[in-house]
Coordinates of C-alpha atoms and ligand atoms in Angstrom, one line a residue:
Chain A
M1 CA 18.8 -19.0 -6.2
S2 CA 21.2 -21.9 -6.5
M3 CA 21.3 -22.2 -2.7
A4 CA 17.5 -22.5 -2.6
T5 CA 17.7 -25.4 -5.0
D6 CA 20.3 -27.2 -2.9
N7 CA 18.2 -26.9 0.1
K8 CA 15.3 -28.3 -1.8
V9 CA 17.2 -31.4 -2.8
Q10 CA 18.2 -32.0 0.8
I11 CA 14.7 -31.9 2.1
E12 CA 13.3 -34.1 -0.7
V13 CA 15.6 -36.8 0.7
S14 CA 14.7 -36.3 4.3
N15 CA 11.0 -36.4 3.5
N16 CA 11.3 -39.8 1.9
H17 CA 10.7 -41.7 5.1
T18 CA 7.6 -39.8 6.2
T19 CA 4.7 -42.3 6.5
T20 CA 1.8 -41.9 4.1
E21 CA -1.5 -43.8 3.8
N22 CA -1.1 -47.5 3.2
N23 CA -3.0 -47.7 -0.1
T24 CA -1.3 -44.8 -2.0
T25 CA 2.2 -44.4 -3.3
Q26 CA 4.4 -42.2 -1.2
K27 CA 3.7 -38.5 -1.7
R28 CA 6.1 -35.8 -1.0
V29 CA 5.2 -33.2 1.7
V30 CA 4.9 -29.9 -0.1
Y31 CA 4.1 -27.6 2.8
D32 CA 5.1 -28.4 6.4
T33 CA 3.7 -25.9 8.8
K34 CA 5.1 -26.0 12.3
N35 CA 3.8 -24.0 15.3
L36 CA 2.7 -21.2 13.1
N37 CA 1.4 -18.1 14.9
L38 CA 0.3 -14.9 13.2
W39 CA -0.8 -11.6 14.5
Y40 CA -2.4 -8.6 12.8
S41 CA -0.9 -6.0 15.1
E42 CA -2.5 -7.2 18.4
N43 CA -5.0 -9.6 16.9
H44 CA -3.8 -13.2 17.3
A45 CA -5.3 -14.6 14.1
L46 CA -3.4 -17.9 13.7
K47 CA -2.6 -20.0 16.8
D48 CA -0.1 -22.9 16.8
I49 CA -0.9 -24.3 13.4
N50 CA 0.7 -27.6 12.5
L51 CA -0.2 -29.0 9.1
E52 CA 1.4 -31.2 6.4
M53 CA 0.2 -30.8 2.9
K54 CA 1.0 -33.3 0.2
E55 CA 1.9 -33.2 -3.4
N56 CA -0.9 -33.8 -6.0
E57 CA -3.6 -33.7 -3.4
V58 CA -6.4 -31.3 -2.9
T59 CA -6.4 -30.0 0.6
A60 CA -9.6 -28.1 1.6
I61 CA -9.7 -25.6 4.5
I62 CA -13.1 -25.1 6.0
G63 CA -14.4 -23.2 9.0
P64 CA -16.7 -20.4 9.9
S65 CA -16.1 -16.9 8.6
G66 CA -13.3 -15.1 10.4
C67 CA -11.6 -18.2 11.7
G68 CA -8.3 -17.5 9.8
K69 CA -8.7 -19.5 6.5
S70 CA -7.7 -16.7 4.2
T71 CA -5.0 -15.6 6.6
Y72 CA -3.4 -19.0 6.6
I73 CA -3.6 -19.6 2.8
K74 CA -2.1 -16.1 2.2
T75 CA 0.8 -17.0 4.6
L76 CA 1.6 -19.9 2.2
N77 CA 2.7 -17.4 -0.5
R78 CA 3.5 -14.6 1.9
M79 CA 0.8 -12.4 0.5
V80 CA -0.3 -11.7 4.0
E81 CA 2.7 -9.4 4.3
L82 CA 1.0 -6.9 2.2
V83 CA -1.1 -6.1 5.3
P84 CA 0.9 -3.7 7.5
G85 CA 1.6 -4.8 11.0
V86 CA 1.7 -8.5 10.4
S87 CA 4.1 -10.6 12.5
T88 CA 4.6 -14.4 12.6
T89 CA 6.4 -17.1 14.6
G90 CA 7.0 -20.7 13.8
S91 CA 7.9 -22.0 10.4
I92 CA 6.4 -23.1 7.1
A93 CA 8.7 -25.3 5.1
Y94 CA 7.9 -25.3 1.4
K95 CA 9.8 -28.3 -0.1
G96 CA 12.2 -28.0 2.8
N97 CA 12.8 -24.2 2.7
N98 CA 11.4 -22.1 5.5
I99 CA 9.4 -19.5 3.6
L100 CA 9.0 -17.3 6.6
D101 CA 12.8 -16.8 6.6
K102 CA 13.6 -13.2 5.7
A103 CA 16.1 -14.5 3.2
M104 CA 13.4 -16.2 1.2
N105 CA 12.8 -14.6 -2.2
V106 CA 9.1 -14.0 -2.2
E107 CA 8.9 -13.4 -6.0
D108 CA 10.5 -16.8 -6.5
L109 CA 8.1 -18.4 -4.0
R110 CA 5.1 -16.8 -5.7
T111 CA 6.2 -18.1 -9.1
R112 CA 6.1 -21.6 -7.7
V113 CA 2.9 -21.1 -5.8
G114 CA 0.1 -19.5 -7.8
M115 CA -3.0 -18.0 -6.3
V116 CA -6.6 -17.7 -7.3
F117 CA -8.7 -15.2 -5.4
Q118 CA -12.2 -15.1 -4.1
K119 CA -13.5 -12.4 -6.5
P120 CA -12.4 -13.0 -10.1
N121 CA -9.8 -10.3 -10.6
P122 CA -8.6 -10.3 -14.2
F123 CA -6.5 -7.3 -15.2
P124 CA -8.3 -4.6 -17.3
K125 CA -6.5 -6.0 -20.4
S126 CA -7.2 -8.4 -23.2
I127 CA -7.7 -12.1 -22.4
Y128 CA -4.3 -12.8 -24.1
E129 CA -2.5 -10.2 -22.1
N130 CA -4.0 -11.5 -18.9
V131 CA -2.6 -14.9 -19.4
A132 CA 0.7 -13.7 -20.9
Y133 CA 1.3 -11.4 -17.9
G134 CA 3.1 -13.9 -15.7
P135 CA 5.5 -15.2 -18.4
K136 CA 6.1 -11.6 -19.5
I137 CA 7.1 -10.4 -16.0
H138 CA 9.4 -13.4 -15.8
G139 CA 11.2 -12.3 -18.9
I140 CA 9.6 -14.2 -21.7
K141 CA 9.4 -12.0 -24.8
K142 CA 9.1 -14.3 -27.8
K143 CA 5.7 -14.0 -29.4
A144 CA 5.6 -17.6 -30.5
L145 CA 6.5 -18.9 -27.1
L146 CA 4.0 -16.6 -25.4
D147 CA 1.3 -17.8 -27.9
D148 CA 2.0 -21.3 -26.9
I149 CA 1.9 -20.7 -23.2
V150 CA -1.4 -18.7 -23.5
E151 CA -3.0 -21.5 -25.5
K152 CA -1.7 -24.2 -23.2
S153 CA -2.8 -22.4 -20.1
L154 CA -6.3 -21.6 -21.4
R155 CA -6.7 -25.2 -22.4
G156 CA -5.5 -26.2 -18.9
A157 CA -8.2 -24.0 -17.4
A158 CA -10.8 -25.5 -19.7
I159 CA -11.7 -22.2 -21.3
W160 CA -9.8 -22.3 -24.6
D161 CA -12.8 -23.2 -26.7
E162 CA -14.9 -20.4 -25.3
V163 CA -12.3 -17.7 -25.9
K164 CA -10.0 -18.8 -28.7
D165 CA -11.7 -16.4 -31.2
R166 CA -11.7 -13.4 -28.9
L167 CA -8.3 -13.5 -27.3
N168 CA -7.8 -9.8 -27.9
E169 CA -11.0 -8.7 -26.3
N170 CA -11.0 -7.3 -22.8
A171 CA -11.4 -9.9 -20.1
Y172 CA -14.1 -7.8 -18.5
G173 CA -16.5 -8.8 -21.3
L174 CA -16.6 -12.4 -19.9
S175 CA -19.0 -13.8 -17.4
G176 CA -17.9 -14.2 -13.8
G177 CA -17.3 -17.9 -14.2
Q178 CA -15.3 -17.4 -17.3
Q179 CA -13.3 -14.6 -15.7
Q180 CA -12.4 -16.9 -12.8
R181 CA -11.2 -19.5 -15.3
I182 CA -9.1 -16.8 -17.0
C183 CA -7.6 -16.1 -13.6
I184 CA -6.8 -19.8 -13.2
A185 CA -5.3 -19.9 -16.7
R186 CA -3.2 -16.8 -15.8
C187 CA -2.0 -18.7 -12.7
L188 CA -1.2 -21.8 -14.8
A189 CA 0.9 -19.7 -17.2
I190 CA 3.6 -19.3 -14.6
E191 CA 3.8 -23.1 -14.3
P192 CA 3.5 -23.2 -10.5
D193 CA 3.7 -26.4 -8.5
V194 CA 1.0 -25.4 -6.0
I195 CA -2.2 -23.5 -6.6
L196 CA -3.8 -21.7 -3.7
M197 CA -7.4 -20.9 -4.0
D198 CA -9.3 -18.7 -1.6
E199 CA -13.1 -19.4 -2.0
P200 CA -12.7 -19.4 -5.8
T201 CA -16.4 -20.1 -6.4
S202 CA -18.1 -18.1 -3.8
A203 CA -18.9 -15.3 -6.2
L204 CA -20.1 -17.6 -9.0
D205 CA -23.4 -19.3 -10.0
P206 CA -23.9 -23.0 -9.5
I207 CA -23.0 -24.0 -13.1
S208 CA -19.8 -22.1 -13.1
T209 CA -19.0 -23.5 -9.7
L210 CA -19.4 -27.0 -11.0
K211 CA -17.2 -26.3 -14.0
I212 CA -14.5 -25.0 -11.7
E213 CA -14.8 -28.0 -9.4
E214 CA -14.4 -30.3 -12.4
L215 CA -11.4 -28.3 -13.4
I216 CA -9.9 -28.6 -9.9
K217 CA -10.2 -32.4 -10.0
E218 CA -8.3 -32.4 -13.3
L219 CA -5.6 -29.9 -12.1
K220 CA -4.9 -32.2 -9.2
Q221 CA -3.1 -34.6 -11.6
K222 CA -0.4 -32.0 -12.1
Y223 CA -0.6 -29.6 -9.2
T224 CA -0.9 -29.5 -5.5
I225 CA -4.1 -27.6 -4.6
I226 CA -5.0 -25.9 -1.4
I227 CA -8.5 -24.5 -1.4
V228 CA -10.4 -22.5 1.1
T229 CA -14.1 -23.0 0.9
H230 CA -17.1 -21.9 2.9
N231 CA -19.0 -24.7 1.3
M232 CA -18.7 -28.1 3.0
Q233 CA -20.3 -30.0 0.1
Q234 CA -17.6 -28.5 -2.1
A235 CA -14.9 -29.6 0.2
A236 CA -16.4 -33.1 0.4
R237 CA -16.7 -33.3 -3.4
I238 CA -13.2 -32.2 -4.4
S239 CA -10.7 -32.6 -1.7
D240 CA -8.5 -35.5 -0.4
R241 CA -7.9 -34.0 2.9
T242 CA -9.8 -31.4 4.9
V243 CA -8.6 -29.0 7.6
F244 CA -11.3 -27.6 9.9
M245 CA -10.3 -24.4 11.6
L246 CA -12.0 -22.5 14.4
N247 CA -10.9 -19.2 16.0
G248 CA -7.5 -19.3 14.4
E249 CA -6.8 -22.9 15.4
V250 CA -6.8 -26.2 13.5
V251 CA -9.4 -28.3 15.2
E252 CA -9.1 -31.3 13.0
F253 CA -7.1 -32.4 10.0
S254 CA -7.7 -35.7 8.3
E255 CA -8.8 -37.4 5.1
T256 CA -11.9 -35.8 3.8
D257 CA -14.1 -38.9 4.0
Q258 CA -13.0 -39.5 7.5
L259 CA -13.6 -35.9 8.6
F260 CA -17.1 -35.8 7.2
S261 CA -18.2 -39.3 8.1
N262 CA -16.5 -39.7 11.4
P263 CA -15.3 -36.5 12.9
K264 CA -13.1 -37.0 16.0
D265 CA -13.8 -33.6 17.6
K266 CA -17.1 -32.5 18.9
R267 CA -16.7 -29.0 17.4
T268 CA -16.1 -30.5 13.9
E269 CA -19.2 -32.5 14.2
D270 CA -21.2 -29.5 15.3
Y271 CA -19.9 -27.5 12.4
I272 CA -20.5 -30.1 9.7
T273 CA -23.9 -30.9 11.0
G274 CA -24.7 -27.3 10.7
R275 CA -25.1 -26.6 14.4
F276 CA -23.1 -23.4 14.2
G277 CA -21.1 -21.4 11.6
Chain B
M1 CA -53.0 -0.5 9.3
E2 CA -54.5 2.0 11.7
N3 CA -51.1 3.4 12.3
L4 CA -50.6 3.8 8.6
E5 CA -53.8 5.7 8.1
A6 CA -52.9 7.9 11.0
L7 CA -49.7 8.6 9.1
H8 CA -51.4 9.5 5.9
E9 CA -53.9 11.8 7.7
N10 CA -51.2 13.5 9.6
N11 CA -50.9 17.0 8.1
K12 CA -47.2 17.1 9.1
M13 CA -46.7 15.5 5.7
D14 CA -47.6 18.8 4.0
A15 CA -45.2 20.7 6.2
R16 CA -42.4 18.4 5.2
V17 CA -43.2 18.7 1.5
R18 CA -43.2 22.4 1.8
K19 CA -39.9 22.5 3.7
N20 CA -38.4 20.3 1.0
S21 CA -39.4 22.7 -1.8
I22 CA -38.1 25.7 0.2
W23 CA -34.7 24.1 0.5
K24 CA -34.8 23.1 -3.1
S25 CA -35.3 26.7 -4.1
I26 CA -32.5 27.9 -1.9
F27 CA -30.1 25.5 -3.5
F28 CA -31.3 26.4 -6.9
L29 CA -30.8 30.1 -6.2
S30 CA -27.3 29.5 -5.0
T31 CA -26.5 27.7 -8.3
L32 CA -28.2 30.4 -10.2
F33 CA -26.1 33.1 -8.5
G34 CA -22.9 31.5 -9.7
L35 CA -24.3 31.1 -13.2
V36 CA -25.5 34.7 -13.5
V37 CA -22.1 36.0 -12.4
L38 CA -20.3 33.8 -14.9
V39 CA -22.7 34.9 -17.7
V40 CA -22.3 38.6 -16.9
L41 CA -18.5 38.3 -16.8
I42 CA -18.3 36.4 -20.1
A43 CA -20.8 38.7 -21.8
R44 CA -18.9 41.8 -20.7
V45 CA -15.6 40.4 -22.0
L46 CA -17.1 39.2 -25.2
F47 CA -18.8 42.5 -25.8
Q48 CA -15.6 44.4 -25.2
G49 CA -13.2 42.2 -27.0
V50 CA -14.7 39.9 -29.6
S51 CA -14.6 42.4 -32.4
W52 CA -10.9 42.9 -31.8
I53 CA -10.0 39.3 -32.4
D54 CA -8.8 38.4 -35.9
L55 CA -5.9 36.6 -37.4
D56 CA -3.7 39.6 -37.2
F57 CA -4.4 40.0 -33.5
I58 CA -3.3 36.4 -32.9
T59 CA -0.2 36.4 -35.1
A60 CA 1.1 39.9 -34.8
R61 CA 3.9 41.1 -32.6
L62 CA 3.2 43.4 -29.7
S63 CA 2.9 47.1 -30.5
T64 CA 2.1 50.3 -28.6
N65 CA -0.3 51.1 -31.4
A66 CA -3.5 49.4 -30.3
D67 CA -4.6 48.8 -33.9
R68 CA -1.5 46.9 -34.8
A69 CA -0.9 45.1 -31.5
G70 CA -0.9 41.3 -31.5
I71 CA -0.4 38.6 -28.9
M72 CA 1.8 36.0 -30.7
G73 CA 4.6 36.8 -28.3
A74 CA 2.5 36.2 -25.2
I75 CA 1.1 33.0 -26.7
L76 CA 4.6 31.7 -27.5
G77 CA 5.7 32.7 -24.0
T78 CA 2.9 30.8 -22.4
V79 CA 3.7 27.8 -24.6
W80 CA 7.4 27.9 -23.7
V81 CA 6.6 28.1 -20.0
M82 CA 4.3 25.1 -20.3
L83 CA 7.1 23.2 -22.0
V84 CA 9.0 23.6 -18.7
V85 CA 6.0 23.1 -16.4
I86 CA 4.7 19.9 -18.0
P87 CA 7.7 17.6 -17.8
V88 CA 8.9 19.0 -14.4
T89 CA 5.5 18.6 -12.7
L90 CA 4.8 15.2 -14.3
I91 CA 8.1 13.7 -13.4
I92 CA 8.5 15.1 -9.9
G93 CA 4.7 15.0 -9.2
V94 CA 4.0 11.5 -10.3
G95 CA 7.3 10.3 -8.8
S96 CA 6.5 11.8 -5.4
A97 CA 3.0 10.4 -5.6
I98 CA 4.3 6.9 -6.4
Y99 CA 6.8 7.1 -3.5
L100 CA 4.3 8.4 -1.0
E101 CA 1.4 6.2 -2.0
L102 CA 3.1 3.0 -2.9
Y103 CA 6.5 2.8 -1.3
S104 CA 6.6 4.8 1.9
K105 CA 5.3 3.2 5.0
K106 CA 2.2 4.6 6.6
G107 CA 3.3 6.5 9.7
I108 CA 4.0 9.8 11.3
I109 CA 6.7 10.9 8.8
R110 CA 4.4 10.2 5.8
S111 CA 1.4 11.9 7.4
F112 CA 3.7 14.9 8.1
I113 CA 4.9 15.1 4.5
E114 CA 1.4 14.7 3.2
M115 CA 0.0 17.4 5.5
N116 CA 2.7 19.8 4.3
I117 CA 2.0 19.1 0.7
S118 CA -1.7 19.9 1.3
N119 CA -0.7 23.1 3.1
L120 CA 1.6 24.0 0.2
A121 CA -1.4 23.7 -2.1
G122 CA -3.0 26.5 -0.2
V123 CA -0.1 28.9 -0.1
P124 CA -0.9 32.1 -2.0
S125 CA 0.7 32.1 -5.5
I126 CA 2.5 35.4 -4.9
V127 CA 4.6 33.6 -2.2
Y128 CA 5.7 31.2 -4.9
G129 CA 6.6 34.2 -7.0
L130 CA 8.9 35.4 -4.1
L131 CA 10.5 32.0 -3.9
G132 CA 11.1 31.9 -7.7
L133 CA 12.5 35.4 -7.6
T134 CA 14.9 34.5 -4.8
V135 CA 16.0 31.0 -6.0
F136 CA 15.7 31.0 -9.8
V137 CA 16.0 34.6 -10.8
R138 CA 18.7 35.7 -8.3
L139 CA 20.4 32.8 -6.6
M140 CA 20.7 30.6 -9.7
D141 CA 21.0 33.8 -11.7
F142 CA 18.7 32.7 -14.6
G143 CA 17.2 36.2 -14.8
N144 CA 13.5 36.6 -15.6
V145 CA 13.6 34.0 -18.4
V146 CA 11.3 31.2 -19.5
L147 CA 13.1 28.6 -17.3
A148 CA 12.7 30.7 -14.1
G149 CA 9.0 31.4 -14.9
G150 CA 8.4 27.7 -15.8
L151 CA 10.1 26.4 -12.6
T152 CA 8.2 28.8 -10.4
L153 CA 4.8 27.9 -11.9
A154 CA 5.8 24.2 -11.7
L155 CA 6.5 24.6 -7.9
L156 CA 3.1 26.3 -7.6
V157 CA 1.1 23.5 -9.2
L158 CA 3.2 20.6 -7.9
P159 CA 1.4 20.1 -4.6
I160 CA -2.0 20.0 -6.4
L161 CA -0.6 17.5 -8.9
I162 CA 0.9 15.3 -6.2
V163 CA -2.3 15.1 -4.3
S164 CA -4.4 14.3 -7.4
A165 CA -1.9 11.7 -8.6
Q166 CA -2.0 10.1 -5.2
E167 CA -5.7 10.0 -5.3
A168 CA -5.5 8.4 -8.8
L169 CA -3.1 5.7 -7.6
R170 CA -5.2 5.0 -4.5
A171 CA -8.2 4.5 -6.7
V172 CA -6.7 1.5 -8.5
P173 CA -8.4 -1.5 -6.8
G174 CA -6.1 -3.5 -4.5
H175 CA -7.2 -6.8 -6.0
L176 CA -5.4 -5.9 -9.3
S177 CA -2.1 -5.4 -7.6
E178 CA -2.7 -8.5 -5.4
A179 CA -3.1 -10.5 -8.6
S180 CA 0.1 -9.2 -9.9
Y181 CA 2.1 -9.8 -6.7
G182 CA 0.5 -13.2 -6.5
M183 CA 2.3 -14.2 -9.7
G184 CA 5.7 -13.2 -8.5
A185 CA 5.8 -9.7 -9.9
T186 CA 8.0 -7.2 -8.0
K187 CA 6.7 -4.0 -6.7
W188 CA 8.0 -2.0 -9.6
Q189 CA 6.7 -4.4 -12.2
T190 CA 3.3 -4.2 -10.5
I191 CA 3.4 -0.4 -10.5
R192 CA 4.7 -0.1 -14.0
R193 CA 2.4 -2.7 -15.7
I194 CA -0.8 -2.6 -13.6
I195 CA -1.1 0.3 -11.3
L196 CA 0.2 3.1 -13.5
P197 CA -1.7 2.1 -16.7
A198 CA -4.9 2.0 -14.6
A199 CA -4.2 5.4 -13.0
I200 CA -2.8 7.2 -16.0
P201 CA -6.1 8.6 -17.2
S202 CA -6.9 10.3 -13.9
I203 CA -3.3 11.4 -13.5
L204 CA -3.5 13.0 -16.9
T205 CA -6.8 14.6 -16.1
G206 CA -5.4 16.0 -12.9
S207 CA -2.3 17.3 -14.6
I208 CA -4.2 19.0 -17.3
L209 CA -6.3 20.7 -14.7
S210 CA -3.3 21.9 -12.7
L211 CA -1.7 23.0 -16.0
S212 CA -4.6 25.2 -16.7
R213 CA -4.2 26.7 -13.3
A214 CA -0.6 27.5 -14.1
I215 CA -1.5 29.1 -17.4
G216 CA -3.8 31.6 -15.8
E217 CA -1.4 32.6 -13.0
T218 CA -0.3 36.2 -13.0
A219 CA 0.8 37.1 -9.5
P220 CA 4.0 35.0 -9.4
L221 CA 5.0 36.2 -12.8
T222 CA 4.7 39.9 -11.8
V223 CA 6.9 39.2 -8.8
L224 CA 9.5 37.6 -11.0
G225 CA 9.5 40.8 -13.0
I226 CA 8.2 39.4 -16.3
P227 CA 7.8 42.3 -18.7
A228 CA 4.8 42.9 -20.8
L229 CA 6.1 45.2 -23.4
L230 CA 8.3 42.8 -25.2
I231 CA 8.7 42.8 -29.0
P232 CA 10.9 39.8 -29.8
F233 CA 9.4 36.3 -29.6
P234 CA 10.9 33.9 -27.1
G235 CA 12.8 31.0 -28.7
G236 CA 14.4 29.1 -25.9
L237 CA 14.6 28.4 -22.2
F238 CA 16.9 31.3 -21.5
D239 CA 15.0 34.0 -23.4
T240 CA 12.9 36.6 -21.7
F241 CA 9.2 36.2 -22.3
T242 CA 5.8 37.5 -21.5
A243 CA 2.7 35.4 -21.0
L244 CA -1.0 35.8 -21.7
P245 CA -2.1 36.7 -18.2
M246 CA 0.8 39.3 -17.9
Q247 CA -0.4 40.9 -21.2
I248 CA -3.9 41.1 -19.8
Y249 CA -2.7 42.6 -16.6
Y250 CA -0.6 45.4 -18.2
W251 CA -3.2 46.2 -20.8
T252 CA -5.8 46.5 -18.1
I253 CA -3.6 48.8 -16.1
D254 CA -2.6 50.9 -19.1
A255 CA -6.2 51.3 -20.2
S256 CA -6.2 54.6 -18.4
L257 CA -3.6 55.8 -20.9
V258 CA -5.0 54.3 -24.1
A259 CA -8.7 53.4 -23.9
E260 CA -8.4 50.7 -26.6
Y261 CA -6.1 48.7 -24.4
A262 CA -9.2 47.7 -22.4
N263 CA -10.5 46.1 -25.6
L264 CA -7.1 44.4 -26.2
A265 CA -7.2 43.0 -22.7
A266 CA -10.7 41.7 -23.2
A267 CA -9.7 40.1 -26.5
T268 CA -6.7 38.4 -24.8
I269 CA -9.0 37.1 -22.1
I270 CA -11.2 35.5 -24.7
V271 CA -8.1 33.8 -26.2
L272 CA -6.9 32.6 -22.8
L273 CA -10.4 31.4 -21.8
L274 CA -10.6 29.5 -25.1
I275 CA -7.2 27.8 -24.4
L276 CA -8.4 26.8 -20.9
F277 CA -11.7 25.6 -22.2
I278 CA -9.9 23.4 -24.8
L279 CA -7.5 22.0 -22.1
N280 CA -10.4 21.2 -19.8
S281 CA -12.3 19.5 -22.6
V282 CA -9.3 17.4 -23.4
A283 CA -9.1 16.4 -19.7
I284 CA -12.8 15.4 -19.7
I285 CA -12.4 13.5 -23.0
I286 CA -9.4 11.6 -21.6
R287 CA -11.3 10.8 -18.4
N288 CA -14.3 9.5 -20.3
K289 CA -12.4 7.6 -22.9
F290 CA -10.0 5.7 -20.7
Q291 CA -12.3 5.1 -17.8
Q292 CA -11.9 1.5 -17.0
R293 CA -14.2 -1.0 -15.5
Y294 CA -12.7 -3.0 -12.7
Ligands
ADP301 N1 -6.2 -7.2 6.7 C1 -6.5 -7.5 8.0 N2 -6.1 -6.6 9.0 C2 -6.4 -6.9 10.3 N3 -7.0 -8.0 10.7 C3 -7.4 -8.9 9.7 C4 -7.2 -8.7 8.3 N4 -7.7 -9.7 7.6 C5 -8.2 -10.5 8.5 N5 -8.1 -10.1 9.8 C6 -8.5 -10.7 11.0 O1 -8.0 -12.0 11.1 C7 -9.0 -12.9 11.4 C8 -9.1 -14.0 10.4 O2 -9.6 -13.5 9.2 P1 -9.6 -14.3 7.8 O3 -8.4 -15.0 7.7 O4 -10.0 -13.3 6.8 O5 -10.8 -15.3 8.1 P2 -11.6 -16.2 7.0 O6 -10.9 -16.2 5.7 O7 -11.6 -17.6 7.7 O8 -13.0 -15.7 7.0 C9 -10.3 -12.2 11.7 O9 -10.4 -11.9 13.1 C10 -10.0 -10.9 10.9 O10 -10.7 -9.8 11.6
MG302 MG1 -11.7 -15.5 3.8

């Protein structure tokens, strides 16, 4: 562990002279993906991905179904490894440490990088136990401290007022949108630096979707957010930068306004104007 | 529209409806056959045995005198054997299921092991009796005691339990364990806190059902040389014992000597059936009570 911290400090220094946009203060690169290739057995799902993702920004990943969005985001916390037969080449530096390195401790990585999934997936436990799960597996046992974390996380996920009187009820009694915010709260409870979201609103109604989008804009103050979305309007509404992927490749990566108003690649233009996908 | 009318007029419709009702009756009769056999069996046993059941019959020691004979010894024997079977099968069975389903990599070796476990589940129980006789009674020199009987029956039901526990673990939705891994939980934490709690109701149901199979087994016990005429109650793992199915077996055989033994056997069958019925009900209650929504 101590070695990992040392590496982190080194990279922080080396990243200081990377250029950022003229109008904003310098932001650290959180994820630096270089020449990433990924195969599901024979299926070449990610091809030569090169991307830099910055601190306290929302990066949206868009593209047609099957283009590799989920695969890429799951590589960022190495969840993709749960699929047998996956192999990768290239590197992904997370704050300077190559997370694809076999020596990387995935449990540690996943504590710093939380994930919210497409379908709300609370545990079949009480609301309280759902949120307290992360802290508990990381060794926090004191009730008072857990109470604090649970409240703070639920407030952070903008759902405290709705559930504060029913913390001991099963999370399955909540609506889909509420369940998804419980999942976000559960993720906040491990105090990650980055939150990965894979189409977090695709199973939700428009009002719940809007609430989560509001929440994402707020979370951006404290967290780096990488969100996969099939919904281009959503990407335009909430993200700072957008990645457009096609057939496992990154076609275009730029500031969101730029990508939607003035795409450089013909394929991006075709996609955002609805000509395919 | 015209086509549709043609369809309605088509008298093939009637033929199809008729065919449907014929098949329905065939299926109904098949079900009925099973039911009738069951009712006849139970009726016969009840008729023969029910008047012999009273408190004395349950609590008394065994005796050659049919009027004084009781089955407390056999009940205690069965309980003692189960006290061996339950922990052994649960620990080894759930352990193997967790290893196979959650830790081992999919591949030839795993398929080979799984295929063998399924095959073991189909091995005749008398073969397990021979195994128990060779290993536990003779090689390990336990003699025909509770421990030998319990371990033999445990081996017998272990494959069934492993398969059902594996199914229970497999039925836990992947998105729950994903959520857990996603928060930095280790595999064991995920198994212990998410997968096992979700699977335990079905694991328990499966183990109770396999337990009830073990309770009714006779063949392996006869091979082990478990006696039936046994007056003292078993009180420990290394005591000789008899069990309910053994008692039924010997009383049925000896009915040619003493006619009342047939009634005693029937009465014991009723007790055994009651125990099995209670066990199965408990399994169903557990399943319904703990069934979780995911
Ligand atoms: N678990 C898996 N096993 C094998 N192939 C997969 C798996 N998941 C995704 N793929 C393949 O990887 C490619 C990208 O899929 P995915 O990342 O899910 O796309 P997206 O999220 O953009 O819809 C597809 O060709 C898909 O078939
Ligand atoms: Mg996807």
